[in-house]
Coordinates of C-alpha atoms and ligand atoms in Angstrom, one line a residue:
X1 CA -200.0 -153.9 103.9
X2 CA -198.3 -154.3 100.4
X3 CA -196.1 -157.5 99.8
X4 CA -194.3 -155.3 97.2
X5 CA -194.3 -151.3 96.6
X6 CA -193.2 -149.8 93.4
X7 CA -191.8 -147.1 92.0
X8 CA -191.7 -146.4 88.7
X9 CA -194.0 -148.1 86.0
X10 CA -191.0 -148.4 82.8
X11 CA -190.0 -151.9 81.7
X12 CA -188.3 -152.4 84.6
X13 CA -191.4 -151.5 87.2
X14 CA -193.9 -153.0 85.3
X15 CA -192.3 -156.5 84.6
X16 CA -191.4 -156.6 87.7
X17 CA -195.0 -156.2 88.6
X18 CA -196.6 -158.6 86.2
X19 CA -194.2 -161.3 87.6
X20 CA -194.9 -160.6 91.3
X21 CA -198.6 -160.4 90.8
X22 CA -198.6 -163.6 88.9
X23 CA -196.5 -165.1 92.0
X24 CA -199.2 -163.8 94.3
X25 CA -197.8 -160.9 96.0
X26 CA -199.9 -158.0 97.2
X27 CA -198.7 -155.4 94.9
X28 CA -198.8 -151.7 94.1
X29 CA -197.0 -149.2 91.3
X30 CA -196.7 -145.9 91.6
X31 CA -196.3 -144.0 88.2
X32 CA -196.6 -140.0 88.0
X33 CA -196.8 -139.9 84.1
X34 CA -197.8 -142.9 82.0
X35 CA -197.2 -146.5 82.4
X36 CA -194.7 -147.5 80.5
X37 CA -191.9 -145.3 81.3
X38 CA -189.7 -143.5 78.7
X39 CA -189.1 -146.9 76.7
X40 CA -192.6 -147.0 75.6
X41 CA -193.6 -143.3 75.7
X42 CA -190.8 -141.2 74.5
X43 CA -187.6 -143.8 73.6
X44 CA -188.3 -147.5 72.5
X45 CA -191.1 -147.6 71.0
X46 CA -191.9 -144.4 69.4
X47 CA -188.4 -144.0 67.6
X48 CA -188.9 -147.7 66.2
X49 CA -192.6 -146.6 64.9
X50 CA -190.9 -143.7 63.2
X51 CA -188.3 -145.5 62.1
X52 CA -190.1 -148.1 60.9
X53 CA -192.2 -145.3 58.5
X54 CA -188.7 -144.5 57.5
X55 CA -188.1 -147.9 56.3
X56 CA -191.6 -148.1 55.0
X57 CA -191.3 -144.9 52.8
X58 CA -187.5 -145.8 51.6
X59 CA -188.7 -149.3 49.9
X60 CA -191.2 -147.2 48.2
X61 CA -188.1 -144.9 47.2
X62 CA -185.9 -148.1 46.3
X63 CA -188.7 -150.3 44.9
X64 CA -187.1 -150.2 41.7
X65 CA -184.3 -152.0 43.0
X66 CA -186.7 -154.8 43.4
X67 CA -188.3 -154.1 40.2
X68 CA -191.2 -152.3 42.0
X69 CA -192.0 -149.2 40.9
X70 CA -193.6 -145.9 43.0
X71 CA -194.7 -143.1 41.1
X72 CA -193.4 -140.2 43.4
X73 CA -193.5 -141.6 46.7
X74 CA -194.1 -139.1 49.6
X75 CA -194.8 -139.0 53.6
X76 CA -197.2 -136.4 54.8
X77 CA -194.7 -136.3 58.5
X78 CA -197.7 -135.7 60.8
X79 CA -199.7 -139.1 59.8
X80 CA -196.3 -140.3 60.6
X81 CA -196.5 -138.6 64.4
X82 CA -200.0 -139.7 64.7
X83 CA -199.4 -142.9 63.8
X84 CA -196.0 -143.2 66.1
X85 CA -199.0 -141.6 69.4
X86 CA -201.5 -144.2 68.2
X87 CA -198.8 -147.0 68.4
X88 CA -197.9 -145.8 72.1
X89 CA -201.5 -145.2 73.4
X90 CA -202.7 -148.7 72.4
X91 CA -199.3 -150.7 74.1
X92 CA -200.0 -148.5 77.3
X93 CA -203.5 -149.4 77.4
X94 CA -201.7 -153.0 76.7
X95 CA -200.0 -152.5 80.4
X96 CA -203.1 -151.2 81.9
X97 CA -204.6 -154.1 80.8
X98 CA -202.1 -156.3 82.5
X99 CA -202.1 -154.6 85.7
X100 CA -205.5 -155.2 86.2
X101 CA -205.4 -159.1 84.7
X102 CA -202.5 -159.3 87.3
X103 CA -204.1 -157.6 90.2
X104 CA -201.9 -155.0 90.7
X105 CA -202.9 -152.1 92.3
X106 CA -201.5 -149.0 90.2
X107 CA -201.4 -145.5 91.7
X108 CA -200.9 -142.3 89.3
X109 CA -198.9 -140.2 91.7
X110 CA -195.6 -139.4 92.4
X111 CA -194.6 -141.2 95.3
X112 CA -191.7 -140.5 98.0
X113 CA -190.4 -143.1 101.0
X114 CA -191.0 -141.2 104.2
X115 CA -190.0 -144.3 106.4
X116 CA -189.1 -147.4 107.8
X117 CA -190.0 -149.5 110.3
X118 CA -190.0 -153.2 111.8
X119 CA -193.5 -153.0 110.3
X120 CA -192.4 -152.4 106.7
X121 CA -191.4 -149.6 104.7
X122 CA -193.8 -146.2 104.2
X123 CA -194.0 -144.4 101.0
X124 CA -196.4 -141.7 100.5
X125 CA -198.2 -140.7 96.9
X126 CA -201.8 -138.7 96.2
X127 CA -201.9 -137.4 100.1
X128 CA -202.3 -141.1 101.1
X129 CA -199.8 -143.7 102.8
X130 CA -198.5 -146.9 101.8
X131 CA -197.0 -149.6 103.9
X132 CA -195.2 -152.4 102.0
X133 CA -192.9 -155.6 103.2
X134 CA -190.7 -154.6 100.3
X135 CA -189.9 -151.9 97.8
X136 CA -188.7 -152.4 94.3
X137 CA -187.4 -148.8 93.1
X138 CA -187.8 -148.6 89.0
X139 CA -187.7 -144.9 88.4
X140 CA -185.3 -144.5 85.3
X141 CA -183.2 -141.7 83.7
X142 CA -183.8 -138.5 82.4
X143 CA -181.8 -137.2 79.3
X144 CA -178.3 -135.6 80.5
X145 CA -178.0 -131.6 79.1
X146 CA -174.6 -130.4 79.9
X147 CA -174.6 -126.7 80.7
X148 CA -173.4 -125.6 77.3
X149 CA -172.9 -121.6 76.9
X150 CA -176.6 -119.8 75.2
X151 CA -178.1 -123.3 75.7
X152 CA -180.8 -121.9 77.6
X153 CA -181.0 -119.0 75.4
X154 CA -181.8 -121.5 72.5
X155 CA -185.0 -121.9 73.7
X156 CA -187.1 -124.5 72.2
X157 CA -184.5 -125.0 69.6
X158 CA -182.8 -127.2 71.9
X159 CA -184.7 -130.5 72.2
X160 CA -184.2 -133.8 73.6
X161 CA -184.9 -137.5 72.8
X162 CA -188.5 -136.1 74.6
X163 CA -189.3 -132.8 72.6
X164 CA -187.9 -134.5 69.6
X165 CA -190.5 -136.8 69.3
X166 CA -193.4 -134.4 69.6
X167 CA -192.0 -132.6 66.6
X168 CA -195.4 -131.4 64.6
X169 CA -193.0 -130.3 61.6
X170 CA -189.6 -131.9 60.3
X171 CA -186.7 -130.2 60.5
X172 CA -185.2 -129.4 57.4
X173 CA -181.9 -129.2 58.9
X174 CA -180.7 -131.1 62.2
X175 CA -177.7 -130.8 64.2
X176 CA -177.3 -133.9 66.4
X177 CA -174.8 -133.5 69.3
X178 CA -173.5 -136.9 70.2
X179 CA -173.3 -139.8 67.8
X180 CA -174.4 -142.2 70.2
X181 CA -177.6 -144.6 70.3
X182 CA -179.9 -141.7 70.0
X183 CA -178.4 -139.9 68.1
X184 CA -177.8 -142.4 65.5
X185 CA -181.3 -143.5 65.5
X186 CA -183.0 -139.6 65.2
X187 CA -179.9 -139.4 62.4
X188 CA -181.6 -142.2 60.4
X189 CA -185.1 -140.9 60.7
X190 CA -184.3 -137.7 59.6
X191 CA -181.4 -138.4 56.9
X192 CA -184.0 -140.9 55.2
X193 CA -186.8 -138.2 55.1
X194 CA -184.5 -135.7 53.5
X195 CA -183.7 -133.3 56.0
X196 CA -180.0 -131.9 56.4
X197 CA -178.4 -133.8 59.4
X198 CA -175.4 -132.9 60.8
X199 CA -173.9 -135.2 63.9
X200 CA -170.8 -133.9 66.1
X201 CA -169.4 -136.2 68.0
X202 CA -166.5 -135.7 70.6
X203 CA -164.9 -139.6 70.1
X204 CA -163.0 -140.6 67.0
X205 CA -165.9 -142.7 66.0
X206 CA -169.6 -142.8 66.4
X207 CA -171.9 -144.9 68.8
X208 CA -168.5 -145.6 71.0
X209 CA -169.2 -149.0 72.9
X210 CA -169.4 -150.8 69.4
X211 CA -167.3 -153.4 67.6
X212 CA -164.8 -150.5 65.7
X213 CA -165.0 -152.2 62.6
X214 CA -169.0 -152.0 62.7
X215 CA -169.4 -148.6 63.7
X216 CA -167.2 -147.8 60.7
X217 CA -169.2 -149.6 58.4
X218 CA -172.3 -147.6 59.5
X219 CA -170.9 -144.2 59.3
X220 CA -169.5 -144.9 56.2
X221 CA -173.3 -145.8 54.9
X222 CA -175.1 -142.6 56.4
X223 CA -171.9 -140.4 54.9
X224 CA -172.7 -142.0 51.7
X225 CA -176.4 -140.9 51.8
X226 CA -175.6 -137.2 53.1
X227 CA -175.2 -137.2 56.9
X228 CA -172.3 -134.9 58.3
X229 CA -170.2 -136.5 60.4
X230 CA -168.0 -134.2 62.6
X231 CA -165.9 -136.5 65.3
X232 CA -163.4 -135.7 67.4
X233 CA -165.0 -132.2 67.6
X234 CA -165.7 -130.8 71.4
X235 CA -168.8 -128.8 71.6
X236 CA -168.0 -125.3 73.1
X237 CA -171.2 -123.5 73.1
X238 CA -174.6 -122.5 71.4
X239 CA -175.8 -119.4 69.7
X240 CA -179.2 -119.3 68.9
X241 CA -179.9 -122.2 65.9
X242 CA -176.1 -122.4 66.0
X243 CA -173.6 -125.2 67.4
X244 CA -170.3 -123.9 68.3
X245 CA -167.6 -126.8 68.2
X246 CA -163.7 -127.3 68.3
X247 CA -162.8 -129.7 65.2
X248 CA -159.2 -131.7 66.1
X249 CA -156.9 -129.0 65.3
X250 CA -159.1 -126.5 67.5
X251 CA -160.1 -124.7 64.5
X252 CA -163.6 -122.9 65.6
X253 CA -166.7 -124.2 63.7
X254 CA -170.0 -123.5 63.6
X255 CA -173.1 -125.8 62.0
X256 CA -176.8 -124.5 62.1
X257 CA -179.8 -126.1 62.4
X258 CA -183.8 -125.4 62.9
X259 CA -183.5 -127.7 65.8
X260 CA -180.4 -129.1 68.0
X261 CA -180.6 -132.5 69.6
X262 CA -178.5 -133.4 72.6
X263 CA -178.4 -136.6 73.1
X264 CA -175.0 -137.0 75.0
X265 CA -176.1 -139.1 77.5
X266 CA -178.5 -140.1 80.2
X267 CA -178.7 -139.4 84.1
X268 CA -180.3 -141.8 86.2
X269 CA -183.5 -140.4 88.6
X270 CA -182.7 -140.9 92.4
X271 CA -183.3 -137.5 94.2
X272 CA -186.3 -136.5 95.9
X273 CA -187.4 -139.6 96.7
X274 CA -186.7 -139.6 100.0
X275 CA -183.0 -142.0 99.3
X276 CA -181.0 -140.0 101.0
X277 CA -183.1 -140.1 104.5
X278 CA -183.5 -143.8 104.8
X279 CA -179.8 -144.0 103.8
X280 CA -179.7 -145.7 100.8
X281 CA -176.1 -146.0 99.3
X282 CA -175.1 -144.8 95.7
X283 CA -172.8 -145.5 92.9
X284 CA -169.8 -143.1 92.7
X285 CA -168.2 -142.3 89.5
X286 CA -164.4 -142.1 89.2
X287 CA -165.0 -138.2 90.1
X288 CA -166.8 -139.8 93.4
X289 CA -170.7 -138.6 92.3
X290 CA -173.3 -140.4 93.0
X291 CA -174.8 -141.8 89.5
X292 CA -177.4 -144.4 90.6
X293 CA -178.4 -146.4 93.1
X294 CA -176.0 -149.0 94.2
X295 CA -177.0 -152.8 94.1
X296 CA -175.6 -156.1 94.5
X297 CA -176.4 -159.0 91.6
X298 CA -179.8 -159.6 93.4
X299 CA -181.0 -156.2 93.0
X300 CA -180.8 -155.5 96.7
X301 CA -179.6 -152.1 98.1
X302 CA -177.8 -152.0 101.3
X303 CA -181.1 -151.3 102.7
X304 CA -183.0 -154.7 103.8
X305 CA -185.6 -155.5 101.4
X306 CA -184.9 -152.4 99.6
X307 CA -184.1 -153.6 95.6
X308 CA -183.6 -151.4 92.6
X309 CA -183.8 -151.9 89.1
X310 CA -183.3 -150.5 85.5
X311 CA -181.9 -147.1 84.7
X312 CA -181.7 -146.2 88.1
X313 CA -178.6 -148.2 89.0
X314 CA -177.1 -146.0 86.1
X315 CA -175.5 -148.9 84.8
X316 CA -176.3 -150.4 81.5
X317 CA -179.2 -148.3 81.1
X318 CA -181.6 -150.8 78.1
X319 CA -184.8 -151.3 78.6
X320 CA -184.5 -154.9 78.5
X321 CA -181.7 -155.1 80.7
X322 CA -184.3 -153.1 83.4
X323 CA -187.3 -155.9 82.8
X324 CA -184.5 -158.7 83.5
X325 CA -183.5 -156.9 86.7
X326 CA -186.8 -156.4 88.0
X327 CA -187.1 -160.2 87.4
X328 CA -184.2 -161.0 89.8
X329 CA -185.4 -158.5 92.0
X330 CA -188.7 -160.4 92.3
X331 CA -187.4 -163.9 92.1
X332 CA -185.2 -162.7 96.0
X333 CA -188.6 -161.2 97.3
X334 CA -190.3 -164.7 96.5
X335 CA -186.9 -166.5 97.8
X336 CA -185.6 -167.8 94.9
X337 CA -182.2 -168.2 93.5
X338 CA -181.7 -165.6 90.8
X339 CA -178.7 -163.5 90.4
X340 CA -178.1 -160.7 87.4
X341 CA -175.6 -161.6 84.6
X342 CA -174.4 -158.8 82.3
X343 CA -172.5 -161.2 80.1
X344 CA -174.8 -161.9 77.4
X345 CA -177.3 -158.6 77.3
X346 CA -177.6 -157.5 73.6
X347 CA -177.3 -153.8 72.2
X348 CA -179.3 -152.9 69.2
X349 CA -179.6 -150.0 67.3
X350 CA -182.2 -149.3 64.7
X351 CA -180.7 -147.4 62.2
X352 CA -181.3 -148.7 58.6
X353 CA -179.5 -151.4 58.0
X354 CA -179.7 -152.3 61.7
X355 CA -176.6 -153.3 64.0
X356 CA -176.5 -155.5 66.9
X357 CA -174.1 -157.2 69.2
X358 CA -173.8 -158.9 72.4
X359 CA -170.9 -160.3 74.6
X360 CA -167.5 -158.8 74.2
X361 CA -166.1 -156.7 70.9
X362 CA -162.9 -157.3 69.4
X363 CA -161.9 -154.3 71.2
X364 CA -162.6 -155.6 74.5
X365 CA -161.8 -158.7 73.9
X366 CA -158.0 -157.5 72.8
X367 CA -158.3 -155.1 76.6
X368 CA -159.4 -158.2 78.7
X369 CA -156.2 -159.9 77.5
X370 CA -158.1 -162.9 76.3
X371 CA -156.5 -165.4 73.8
X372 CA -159.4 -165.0 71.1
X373 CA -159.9 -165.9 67.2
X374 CA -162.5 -163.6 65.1
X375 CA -164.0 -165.2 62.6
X376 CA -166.1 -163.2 60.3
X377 CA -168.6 -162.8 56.9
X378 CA -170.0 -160.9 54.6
X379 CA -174.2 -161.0 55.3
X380 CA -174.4 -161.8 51.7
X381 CA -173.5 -165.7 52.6
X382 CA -177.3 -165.7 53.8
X383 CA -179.1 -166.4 50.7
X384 CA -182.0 -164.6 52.4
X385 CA -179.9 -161.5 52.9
X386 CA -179.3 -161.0 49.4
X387 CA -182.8 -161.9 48.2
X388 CA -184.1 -159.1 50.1
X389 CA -181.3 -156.1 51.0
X390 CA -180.5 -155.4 47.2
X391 CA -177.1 -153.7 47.1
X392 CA -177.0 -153.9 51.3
X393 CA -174.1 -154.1 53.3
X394 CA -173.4 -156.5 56.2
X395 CA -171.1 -158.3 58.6
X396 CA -171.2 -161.1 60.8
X397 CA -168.5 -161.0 63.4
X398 CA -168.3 -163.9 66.1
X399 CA -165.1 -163.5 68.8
X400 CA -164.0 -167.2 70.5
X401 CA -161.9 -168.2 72.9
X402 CA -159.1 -169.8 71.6
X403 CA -158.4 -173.0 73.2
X404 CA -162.4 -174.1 73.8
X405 CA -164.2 -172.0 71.1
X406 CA -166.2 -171.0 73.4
X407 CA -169.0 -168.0 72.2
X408 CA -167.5 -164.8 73.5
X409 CA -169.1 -162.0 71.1
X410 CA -171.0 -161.7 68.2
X411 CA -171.8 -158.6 66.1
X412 CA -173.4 -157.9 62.8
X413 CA -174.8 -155.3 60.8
X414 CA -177.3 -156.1 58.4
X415 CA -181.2 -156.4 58.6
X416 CA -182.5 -157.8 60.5
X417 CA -180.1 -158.5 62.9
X418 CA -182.2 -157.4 65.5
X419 CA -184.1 -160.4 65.2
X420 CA -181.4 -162.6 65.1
X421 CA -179.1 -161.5 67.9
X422 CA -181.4 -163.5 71.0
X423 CA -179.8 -166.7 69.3
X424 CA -175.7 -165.1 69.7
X425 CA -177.2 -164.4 73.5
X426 CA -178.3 -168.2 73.9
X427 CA -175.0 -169.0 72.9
X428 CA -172.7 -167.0 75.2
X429 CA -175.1 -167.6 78.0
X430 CA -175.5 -171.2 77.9
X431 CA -171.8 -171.1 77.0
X432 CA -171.8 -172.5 74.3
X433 CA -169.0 -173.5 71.7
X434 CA -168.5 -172.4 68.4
X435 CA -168.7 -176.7 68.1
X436 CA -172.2 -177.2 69.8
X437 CA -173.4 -173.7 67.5
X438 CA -172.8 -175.5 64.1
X439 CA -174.6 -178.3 65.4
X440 CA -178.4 -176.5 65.6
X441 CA -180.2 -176.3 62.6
X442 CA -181.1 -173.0 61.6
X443 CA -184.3 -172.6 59.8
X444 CA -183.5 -171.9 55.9
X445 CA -183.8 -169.4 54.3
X446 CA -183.2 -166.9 56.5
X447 CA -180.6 -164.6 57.7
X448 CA -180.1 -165.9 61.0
X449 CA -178.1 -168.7 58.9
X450 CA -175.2 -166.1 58.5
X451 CA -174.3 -166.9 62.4
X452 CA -173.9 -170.6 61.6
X453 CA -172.3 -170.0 58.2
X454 CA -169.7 -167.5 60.5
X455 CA -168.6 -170.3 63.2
X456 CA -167.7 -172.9 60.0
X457 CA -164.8 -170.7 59.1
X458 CA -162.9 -171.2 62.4
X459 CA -159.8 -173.0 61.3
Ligands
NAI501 P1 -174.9 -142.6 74.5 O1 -174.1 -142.8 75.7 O2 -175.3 -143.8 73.6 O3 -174.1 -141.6 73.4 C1 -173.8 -140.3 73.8 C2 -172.7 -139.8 72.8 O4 -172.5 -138.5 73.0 C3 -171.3 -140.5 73.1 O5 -170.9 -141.0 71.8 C4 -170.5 -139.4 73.6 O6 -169.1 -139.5 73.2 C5 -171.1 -138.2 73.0 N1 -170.9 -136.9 73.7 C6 -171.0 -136.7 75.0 N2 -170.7 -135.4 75.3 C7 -170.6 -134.8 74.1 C8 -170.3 -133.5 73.8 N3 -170.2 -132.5 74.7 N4 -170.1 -133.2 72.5 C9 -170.2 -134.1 71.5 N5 -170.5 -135.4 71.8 C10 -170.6 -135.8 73.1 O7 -176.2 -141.8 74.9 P2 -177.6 -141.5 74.2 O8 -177.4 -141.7 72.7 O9 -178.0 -140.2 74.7 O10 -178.4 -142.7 74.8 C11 -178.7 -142.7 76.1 C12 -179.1 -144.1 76.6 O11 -180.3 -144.6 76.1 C13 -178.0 -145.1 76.4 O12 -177.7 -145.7 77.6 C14 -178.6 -146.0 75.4 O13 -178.1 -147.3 75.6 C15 -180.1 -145.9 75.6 N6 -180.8 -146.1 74.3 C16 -180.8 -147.3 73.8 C17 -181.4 -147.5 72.5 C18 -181.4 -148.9 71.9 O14 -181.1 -149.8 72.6 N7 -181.7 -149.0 70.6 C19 -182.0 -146.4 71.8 C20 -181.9 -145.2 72.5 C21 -181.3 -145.0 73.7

């Protein structure tokens, strides 16, 4: 008997896992591929090690800027790919690792629920059965394909954020359907090693949920360095290496490619695992289908001592948003307070210069019918900024409450505001004011001044 059964070993499984097994629960994963889950073998941490040979390769490109110079700087793309399977292999082995440091039992086999009892609850995996006080149920999402006319004719032209990655040869022309996270990031990659890239996107501006003003600032970047940007423009069908799309007047268009990403979306993974049987309740969308596994802010389905976490809830599908939930999930097994806030989770995207944001946009904040102030700067007030983005573009954008200050959003662009944005999700969790911000001492120089700087111009 199991104190904890799970299923699925991505960030949300295997935190989860590591935290019960530190807290001395008897516990077991069950993973059918690789530990790790799509964050660390085909999303996360792949696209950032290409990116980041992206980045590498473009200061060699630049270095003059800097008054470094590269005689002909090239990339040989599969040292890249090699390098991008090394990276994963050794942070799986990583997770093995702390399985077995935290006792965890892992099984490689898919696994299905066949029951429950007073006893526990029975899932079955490698012809063998497992009974466990409590299951945690971690298993993800799987890239959504829309049925597009002559998709499946495409063939292996037609690849996803999974094929993608296993590319052996660049593309010298990619079509990207749907400007969104993925697309944006793949966009990058490609646009910085030279091949053609084309994005259609079916909203008026690219990766949607973003501050406007930001996500007008990037597109306006990649345009300058020679990525198409098609919006508004409704993808009608494929033929062959060819993307059929309606531009805003309905004009027919047609943009080619040697390969064709769709990255429109992801679905979350809840059938055939035996859900439906022990009557565990979904999320409807507006269209009343099921998209994930419903679950209250303790992670618990309406099944006792059945919790979910992570992609599967199809809700605020980030990997670290998954290792959080897995957390609160745990915390109720062990019976501890814990509750999931959504509040303060950052989004990041890892395009070149990098954008990231947490709490509400202006956007939102104008919808929620908040009184709000923004106050806003240019990166460049961060000496650090300028000594080491030559010619780069950035924002910092913070949105306040009007009456207390009080941290509602901040966004920037700008490297490296990934690295930066945990101290903007300090902030709006602990609630901070814009008051108590300018009172911490940043370290100097670096760019994470540029928040600081930002919350002195409130008036
Ligand atoms: P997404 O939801 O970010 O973007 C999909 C885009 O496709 C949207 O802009 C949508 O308007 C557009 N679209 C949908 N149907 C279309 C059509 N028929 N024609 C043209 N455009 C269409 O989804 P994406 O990029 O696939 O990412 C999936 C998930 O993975 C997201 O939840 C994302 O948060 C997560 N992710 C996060 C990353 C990060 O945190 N850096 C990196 C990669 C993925």
């Amino acid at each position: 008997m199991y104190d904890l059964a799970i299923i699925g070993g991505g960030p949300g499984g295997y935190v989860a896992a590591e935290r019960a097994g530190a807290a001395g629960l008897k516990t077991v994963i069950f993973e059918k591929k690789s530990l790790g889950g799509v964050c660390l073998n085909e999303g996360c941490i792949p696209t950032k090690t290409l990116l980041y040979s992206a980045k590498v390769y473009n200061y060699a490109v630049t270095g003059d800027h800097y008054g470094v110079y590269v005689k002909e700087p090239s990339f040989q793309y599969g040292e890249i790919v090699d390098r991008k399977d090394k990276v994963v292999k050794k942070l799986v082995g990583g997770i093995k690792a702390a399985m077995k440091g935290f006792k965890v039992e892992v099984v490689n086999a898919e696994a299905k629920v066949t029951g429950r009892s007073a006893e526990g609850i029975a899932i079955s995996a490698d012809g063998k059965e497992f009974l466990a006080r409590n299951l945690l149920l971690c298993t993800g999402s799987e890239a959504a394909v829309p049925p597009f006319p002559g998709l499946k004719e495409a063939g292996d032209v037609i690849v996803t954020n999974r094929e993608i990655l296993a590319l052996r040869e660049q593309p010298k022309e990619l079509v990207v359907i749907g400007g969104g996270v993925i697309g944006m990031e793949f966009a990058a990659f490609y646009n910085t090693l030279g091949t053609k890239v084309t994005v259609v996107e079916m909203l008026p501006k690219i990766l949607g949920p973003l501050d406007d003003e930001i996500s007008a600032m990037l597109q306006k970047v990649y345009a300058k360095r020679g990525v198409n940007f098609c919006l508004k423009c409704k993808v009608t069908g494929i033929e062959g290496n060819t993307v059929v799309y309606e531009d805003p007047e309905g004009k027919v268009c047609r943009v080619s490619g040697d390969k064709i990403l769709v990255s429109v979306g992801r679905r979350a993974n809840f059938k055939g695992l035996g859900l439906e049987e022990l009557g565990v309740e979904f999320a409807l969308n507006p269209a009343g289908r099921p998209v994930g596994v419903k679950v209250d802010s303790k992670m618990r389905t309406n099944i006792p001592n059945v919790y979910a976490a992570g992609d599967i809830t199809g809700f605020s599908m980030l990997a670290h948003t998954a290792s959080r939930e897995g957390e609160v999930a745990v915390n109720n097994i062990l019976g501890k307070e814990d509750h999931m806030r959504y509040e303060a989770i950052p989004g990041v995207v890892y395009t070149n210069p990098e954008v990231a944001g947490v709490g509400l946009t202006e956007e939102q904040a104008k919808a929620s019918g908040k009184d709000f102030t923004v106050v806003k700067l240019p990166m460049a007030y961060a000496g650090r900024f300028v000594a080491e983005n030559e010619g780069g573009e950035g924002i910092c954008k913070i949105i306040v409450g009007k009456k207390y200050h009080e941290v509602l959003g901040v966004h920037m662009l700008g490297n490296p505001c990934s690295e930066i944005i945990h101290s903007a999700c300090i902030a709006i969790e602990t609630e901070m004011t814009l008051e108590q911000l300018k009172e911490v001492v940043f370290p100097h120089p670096t760019v994470s001044e540029i928040i600081k700087e930002t919350a002195f111009t409130i008036k």
